[in-house]
Every structure is written in C-alpha cells, then in structure tokens.
Short mmCIF file of C-alpha atoms in Angstrom, two decimals:
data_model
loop_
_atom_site.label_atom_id
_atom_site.label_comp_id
_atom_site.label_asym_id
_atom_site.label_seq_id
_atom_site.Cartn_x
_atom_site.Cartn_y
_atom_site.Cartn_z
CA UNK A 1 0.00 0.00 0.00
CA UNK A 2 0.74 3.60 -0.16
CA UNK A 3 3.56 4.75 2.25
CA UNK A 4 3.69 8.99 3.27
CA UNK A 5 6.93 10.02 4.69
CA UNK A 6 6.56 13.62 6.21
CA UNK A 7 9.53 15.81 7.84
CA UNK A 8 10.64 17.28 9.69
CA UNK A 9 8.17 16.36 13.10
CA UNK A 10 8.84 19.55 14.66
CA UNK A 11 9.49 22.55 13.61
CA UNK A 12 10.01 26.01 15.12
CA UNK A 13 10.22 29.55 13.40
CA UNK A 14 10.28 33.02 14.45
CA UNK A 15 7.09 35.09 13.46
CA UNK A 16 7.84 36.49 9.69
CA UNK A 17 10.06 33.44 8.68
CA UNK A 18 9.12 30.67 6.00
CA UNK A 19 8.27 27.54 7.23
CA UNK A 20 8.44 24.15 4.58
CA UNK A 21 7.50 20.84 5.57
CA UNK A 22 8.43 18.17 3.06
CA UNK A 23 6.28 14.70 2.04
CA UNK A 24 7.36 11.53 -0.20
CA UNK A 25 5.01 9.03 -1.03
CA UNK A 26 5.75 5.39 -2.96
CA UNK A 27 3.06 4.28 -4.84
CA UNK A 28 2.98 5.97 -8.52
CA UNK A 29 -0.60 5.76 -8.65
CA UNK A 30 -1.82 8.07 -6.12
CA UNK A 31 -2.69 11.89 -8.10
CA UNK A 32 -4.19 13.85 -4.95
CA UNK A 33 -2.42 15.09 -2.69
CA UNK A 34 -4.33 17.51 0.11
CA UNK A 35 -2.56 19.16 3.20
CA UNK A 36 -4.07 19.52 6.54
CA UNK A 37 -4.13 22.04 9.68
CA UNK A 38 -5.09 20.42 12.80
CA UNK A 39 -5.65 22.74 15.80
CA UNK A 40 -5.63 21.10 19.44
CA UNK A 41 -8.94 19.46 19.65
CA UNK A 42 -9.90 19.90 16.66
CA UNK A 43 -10.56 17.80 13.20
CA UNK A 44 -8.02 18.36 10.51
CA UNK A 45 -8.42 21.58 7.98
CA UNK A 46 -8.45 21.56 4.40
CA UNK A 47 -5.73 24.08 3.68
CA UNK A 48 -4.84 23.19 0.02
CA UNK A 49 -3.99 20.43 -2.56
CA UNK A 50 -2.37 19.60 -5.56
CA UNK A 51 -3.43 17.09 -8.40
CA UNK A 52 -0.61 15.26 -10.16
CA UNK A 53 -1.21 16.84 -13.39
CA UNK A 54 -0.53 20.54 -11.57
CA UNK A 55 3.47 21.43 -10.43
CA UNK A 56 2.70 23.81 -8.14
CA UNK A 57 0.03 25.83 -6.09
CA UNK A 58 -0.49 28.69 -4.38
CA UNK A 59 -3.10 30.52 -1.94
CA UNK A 60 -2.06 33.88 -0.31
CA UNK A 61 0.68 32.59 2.28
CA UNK A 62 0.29 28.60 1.33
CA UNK A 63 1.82 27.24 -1.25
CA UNK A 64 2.45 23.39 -2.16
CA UNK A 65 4.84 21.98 -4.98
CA UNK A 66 4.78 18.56 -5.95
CA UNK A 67 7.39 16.61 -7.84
CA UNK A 68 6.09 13.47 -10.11
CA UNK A 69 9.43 11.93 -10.57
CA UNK A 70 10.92 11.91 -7.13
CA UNK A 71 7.79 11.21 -6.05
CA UNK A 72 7.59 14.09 -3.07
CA UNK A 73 5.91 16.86 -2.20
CA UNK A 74 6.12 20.27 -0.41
CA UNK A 75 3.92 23.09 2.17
CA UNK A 76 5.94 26.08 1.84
CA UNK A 77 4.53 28.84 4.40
CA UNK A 78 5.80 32.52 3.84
CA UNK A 79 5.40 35.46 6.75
CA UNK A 80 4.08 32.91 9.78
CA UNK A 81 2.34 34.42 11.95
CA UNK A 82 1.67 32.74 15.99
CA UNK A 83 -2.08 31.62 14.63
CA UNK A 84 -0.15 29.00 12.21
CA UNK A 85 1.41 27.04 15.36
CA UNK A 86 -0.46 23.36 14.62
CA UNK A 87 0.20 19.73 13.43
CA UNK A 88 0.36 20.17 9.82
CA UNK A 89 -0.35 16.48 7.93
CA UNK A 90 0.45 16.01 4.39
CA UNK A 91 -2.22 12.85 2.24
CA UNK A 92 -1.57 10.95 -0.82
CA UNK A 93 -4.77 9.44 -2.60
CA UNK A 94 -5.34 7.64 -5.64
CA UNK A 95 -8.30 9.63 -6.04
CA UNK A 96 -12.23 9.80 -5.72
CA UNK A 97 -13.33 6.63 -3.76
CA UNK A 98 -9.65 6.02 -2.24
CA UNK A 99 -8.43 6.28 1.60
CA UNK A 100 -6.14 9.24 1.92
CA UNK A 101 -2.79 7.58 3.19
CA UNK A 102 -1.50 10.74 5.51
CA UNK A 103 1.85 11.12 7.09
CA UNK A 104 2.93 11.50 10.91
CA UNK A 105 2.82 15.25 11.17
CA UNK A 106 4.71 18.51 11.53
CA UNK A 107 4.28 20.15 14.55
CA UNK A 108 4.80 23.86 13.85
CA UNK A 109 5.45 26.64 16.66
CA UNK A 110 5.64 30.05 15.08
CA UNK A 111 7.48 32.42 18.24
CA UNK A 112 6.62 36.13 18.16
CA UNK B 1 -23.70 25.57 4.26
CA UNK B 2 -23.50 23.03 6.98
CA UNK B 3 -20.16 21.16 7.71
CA UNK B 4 -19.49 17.87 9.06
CA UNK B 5 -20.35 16.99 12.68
CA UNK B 6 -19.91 14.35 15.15
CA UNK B 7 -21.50 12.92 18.27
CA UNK B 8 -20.28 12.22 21.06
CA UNK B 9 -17.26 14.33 21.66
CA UNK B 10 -16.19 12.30 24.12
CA UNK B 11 -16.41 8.61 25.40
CA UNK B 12 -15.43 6.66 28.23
CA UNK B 13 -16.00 2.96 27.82
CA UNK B 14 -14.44 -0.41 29.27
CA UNK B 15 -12.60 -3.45 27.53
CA UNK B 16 -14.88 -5.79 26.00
CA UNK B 17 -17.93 -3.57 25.76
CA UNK B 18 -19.39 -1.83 21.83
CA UNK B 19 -19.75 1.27 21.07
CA UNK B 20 -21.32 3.35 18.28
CA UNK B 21 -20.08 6.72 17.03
CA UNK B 22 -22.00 9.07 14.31
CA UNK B 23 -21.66 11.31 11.92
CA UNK B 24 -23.70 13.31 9.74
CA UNK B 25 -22.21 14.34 6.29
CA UNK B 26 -21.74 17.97 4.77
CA UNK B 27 -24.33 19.15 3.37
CA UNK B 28 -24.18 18.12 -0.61
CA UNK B 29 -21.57 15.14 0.56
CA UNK B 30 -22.62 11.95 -0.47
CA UNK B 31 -19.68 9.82 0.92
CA UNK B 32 -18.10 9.41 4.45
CA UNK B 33 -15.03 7.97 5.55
CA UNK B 34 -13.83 6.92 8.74
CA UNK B 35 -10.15 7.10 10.24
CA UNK B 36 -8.89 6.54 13.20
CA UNK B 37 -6.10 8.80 14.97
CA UNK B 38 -4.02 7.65 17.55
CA UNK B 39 -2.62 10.51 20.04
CA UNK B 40 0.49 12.39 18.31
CA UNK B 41 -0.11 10.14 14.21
CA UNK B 42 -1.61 10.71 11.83
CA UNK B 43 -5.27 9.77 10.59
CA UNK B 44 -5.51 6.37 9.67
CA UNK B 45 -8.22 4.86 7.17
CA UNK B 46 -11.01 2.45 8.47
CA UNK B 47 -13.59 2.19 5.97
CA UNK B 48 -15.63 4.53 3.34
CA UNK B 49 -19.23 4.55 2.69
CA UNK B 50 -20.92 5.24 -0.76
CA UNK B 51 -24.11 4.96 -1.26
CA UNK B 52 -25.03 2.66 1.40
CA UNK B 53 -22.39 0.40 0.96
CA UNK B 54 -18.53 0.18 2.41
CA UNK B 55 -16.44 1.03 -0.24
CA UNK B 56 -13.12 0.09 0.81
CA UNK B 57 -11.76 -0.75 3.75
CA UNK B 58 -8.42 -0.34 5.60
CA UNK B 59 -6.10 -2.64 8.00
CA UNK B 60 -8.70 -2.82 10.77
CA UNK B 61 -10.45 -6.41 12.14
CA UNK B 62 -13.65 -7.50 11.48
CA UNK B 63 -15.28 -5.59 14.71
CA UNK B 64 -15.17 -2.38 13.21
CA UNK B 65 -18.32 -1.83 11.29
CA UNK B 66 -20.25 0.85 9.57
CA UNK B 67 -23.21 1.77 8.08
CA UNK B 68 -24.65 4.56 6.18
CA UNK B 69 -28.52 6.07 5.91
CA UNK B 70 -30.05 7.12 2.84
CA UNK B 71 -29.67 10.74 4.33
CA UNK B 72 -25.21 10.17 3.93
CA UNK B 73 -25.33 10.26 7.79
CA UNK B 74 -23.27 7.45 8.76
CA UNK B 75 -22.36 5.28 12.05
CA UNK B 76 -19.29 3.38 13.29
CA UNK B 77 -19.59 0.56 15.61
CA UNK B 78 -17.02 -1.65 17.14
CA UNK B 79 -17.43 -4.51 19.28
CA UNK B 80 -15.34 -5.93 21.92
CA UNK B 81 -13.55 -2.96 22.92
CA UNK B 82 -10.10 -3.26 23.21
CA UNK B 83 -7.31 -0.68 25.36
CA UNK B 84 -5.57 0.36 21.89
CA UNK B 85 -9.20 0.85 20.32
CA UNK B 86 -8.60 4.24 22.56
CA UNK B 87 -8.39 7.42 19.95
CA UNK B 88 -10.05 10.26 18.25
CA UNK B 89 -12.45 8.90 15.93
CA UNK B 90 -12.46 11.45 12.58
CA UNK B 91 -15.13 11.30 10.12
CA UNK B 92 -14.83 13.02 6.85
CA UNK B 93 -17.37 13.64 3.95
CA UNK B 94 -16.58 14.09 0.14
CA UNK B 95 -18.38 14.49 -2.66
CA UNK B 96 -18.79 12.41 -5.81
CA UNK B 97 -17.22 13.60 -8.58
CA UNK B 98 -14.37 15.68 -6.66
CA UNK B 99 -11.22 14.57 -6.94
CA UNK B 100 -10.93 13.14 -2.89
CA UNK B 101 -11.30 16.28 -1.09
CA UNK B 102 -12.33 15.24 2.06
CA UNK B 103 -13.37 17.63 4.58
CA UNK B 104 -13.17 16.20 8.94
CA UNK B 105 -15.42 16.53 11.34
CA UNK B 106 -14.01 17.52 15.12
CA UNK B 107 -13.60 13.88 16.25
CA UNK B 108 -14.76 11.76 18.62
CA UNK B 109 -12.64 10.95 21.67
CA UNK B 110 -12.96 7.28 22.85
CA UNK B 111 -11.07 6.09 25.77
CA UNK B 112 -11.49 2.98 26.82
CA UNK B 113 -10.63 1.38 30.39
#
C-alpha cells in the first residue's frame, strides 16, 4: 500500500520566517495530494492540494509543490504568523473513492 | 452551508464492551469515511461509505463496522472494545465527482478502560 513520509516532526520559526514541511510518497498511482491544519482538539483543515497533473500551487501565504518523478511533495509557508502554530499532515490518494494515506505530522510553533 | 459533525465528543468505555459513534455528512456530501487517529499520528483509514455500501476498507479487524442512511449520515460501531481501540475517531465527507477532497469533522474521543 501507499507509504507517506513527512519531515521534519517539529518545527520552530520566528514570526515572519518561511516555514516548509516536506512529504514523499511510494506508490505511482496516487494523483491527490491535500494538506491539513489540525488545531488542538480539533478535526483536521483543508488548507490546500495539488493534483498530479498541476506542479505547483499557491493561496495567499500557502503554497504546495509537488514533484512526479521523485515522487515528493512540499507546504511552503511565507510570513508565519503565531495563529499557524499546529500539526500540519500532508495525504496521498489515488483519487475519488480512495483512503487518503497521511503522514505522521509537523508540529509547527511560530514564536513572536 | 453546513459542515461535518460528530456525536459524542467524548467517550469513556471499558474493555470488551461496543460502542457506536455518528456522523452526519456535509451538506451536498454523499460519501463518508472513517479514520482513526491515535494521540500524536496521523489519521488512519477504516472504511468509506458510498451509497449505502462500504467502499473500501483499511487494515482494521472485522469488529469495526459501519453503516450509512439514505440521508449520507453514517455510524461506526465496534465490538469488543479493546485498550488500543482508545483514539479520536475522525469522520470526513466528500463528494462524488471531486477529486478526494475530504473535509473532517471535530472527532470523537474514545477512551477505553
């Protein structure tokens, strides 16, 4: 099955700085692949994804890259700010109907 | 529009003994998948529900069981409780023709004694 590999675990920035958290998947097949915020207590967020047939992505602050060949995939996060301190999870899917196979997490402290 | 949501938020129940957890789907979401999160991993995959029927199924035994209502609402059940059966229970709804974006309800905490 589908095996996500997600560094680093932790990760701490100062307020301002970039933050990227890095993902590598193994099976060829999967074509989705969503990132997720998860606040203490709370369900994981939709904060963006990228379909195999797109290189990169971007919304405001967020951005995600994705490389086909090597078969990984990056959050890049530009100006943190303290509210973006979470567990960040990165998914691979083959697609509608398929599990999403996530990794272990990022936690992410962003220091004022 | 009306996201996903969960009940209970939290449960306390002993080895051995079943328990049922439900969700209700967002609103235009017409499939629901279940994952189970251990404290400090990530989400892992039970089973998905389409139409009323599973629709693939993770690495989890026979005692975890599901069903979804012709309203998308679904349930989990699992019998015979076990101590590492104790985690947040996430239930997420997609939609059909999306590529698998798959949007969490808050969890259910089970603990079991």
């Amino acid at each position: 099955g589908e095996n996500v590999e997600q560094h680093p675990s932790t990760l701490s920035v100062q307020e301002g700085d970039s933050a990227v958290i890095k993902c590598t998947y193994s099976d060829s097949a999967s074509n989705y692949f969503p990132w997720y915020k998860q606040e203490l207590g709370k369900g994981p967020q939709l904060i963006i994804d990228i379909r195999s047939n797109v290189g990169e992505k971007k919304d405001q602050r967020i951005a995600v890259t994705l490389n086909k060949t090597a078969k990984h995939f990056s959050l890049h996060i530009t100006e943190t700010q303290p509210e973006d301190s979470a567990v960040y999870f990165c998914a691979a899917s083959m697609g509608t109907g398929y599990a999403l196979n996530f990794g272990k997490g990022t936690s992410l402290l962003v220091t004022p | 529009e009306t996201g996903v949501t969960q009940s209970p938020t939290h449960l306390i129940k002993t080895r051995g003994q079943q328990v049922t957890l439900r969700c209700s789907s967002q609103s235009g979401h017409n499939t629901v998948s279940w994952y189970q999160q251990a404290l400090g991993q990530g989400p892992q995959f039970i089973f998905q529900y389409y139409r009323e029927e599973e629709n693939g199924r993770g690495n989890f035994p026979p005692r975890f069981s599901g069903l979804q209502f012709p309203n998308y609402s679904s349930e989990l059940n699992v019998n015979a409780l076990e101590l590492d059966d104790s985690a947040l229970y996430l239930c997420a709804s997609s939609r059909e023709g999306t590529y698998n974006e798959q949007f969490f309800g808050p969890g259910t905490r089970l603990t079991v004694l």
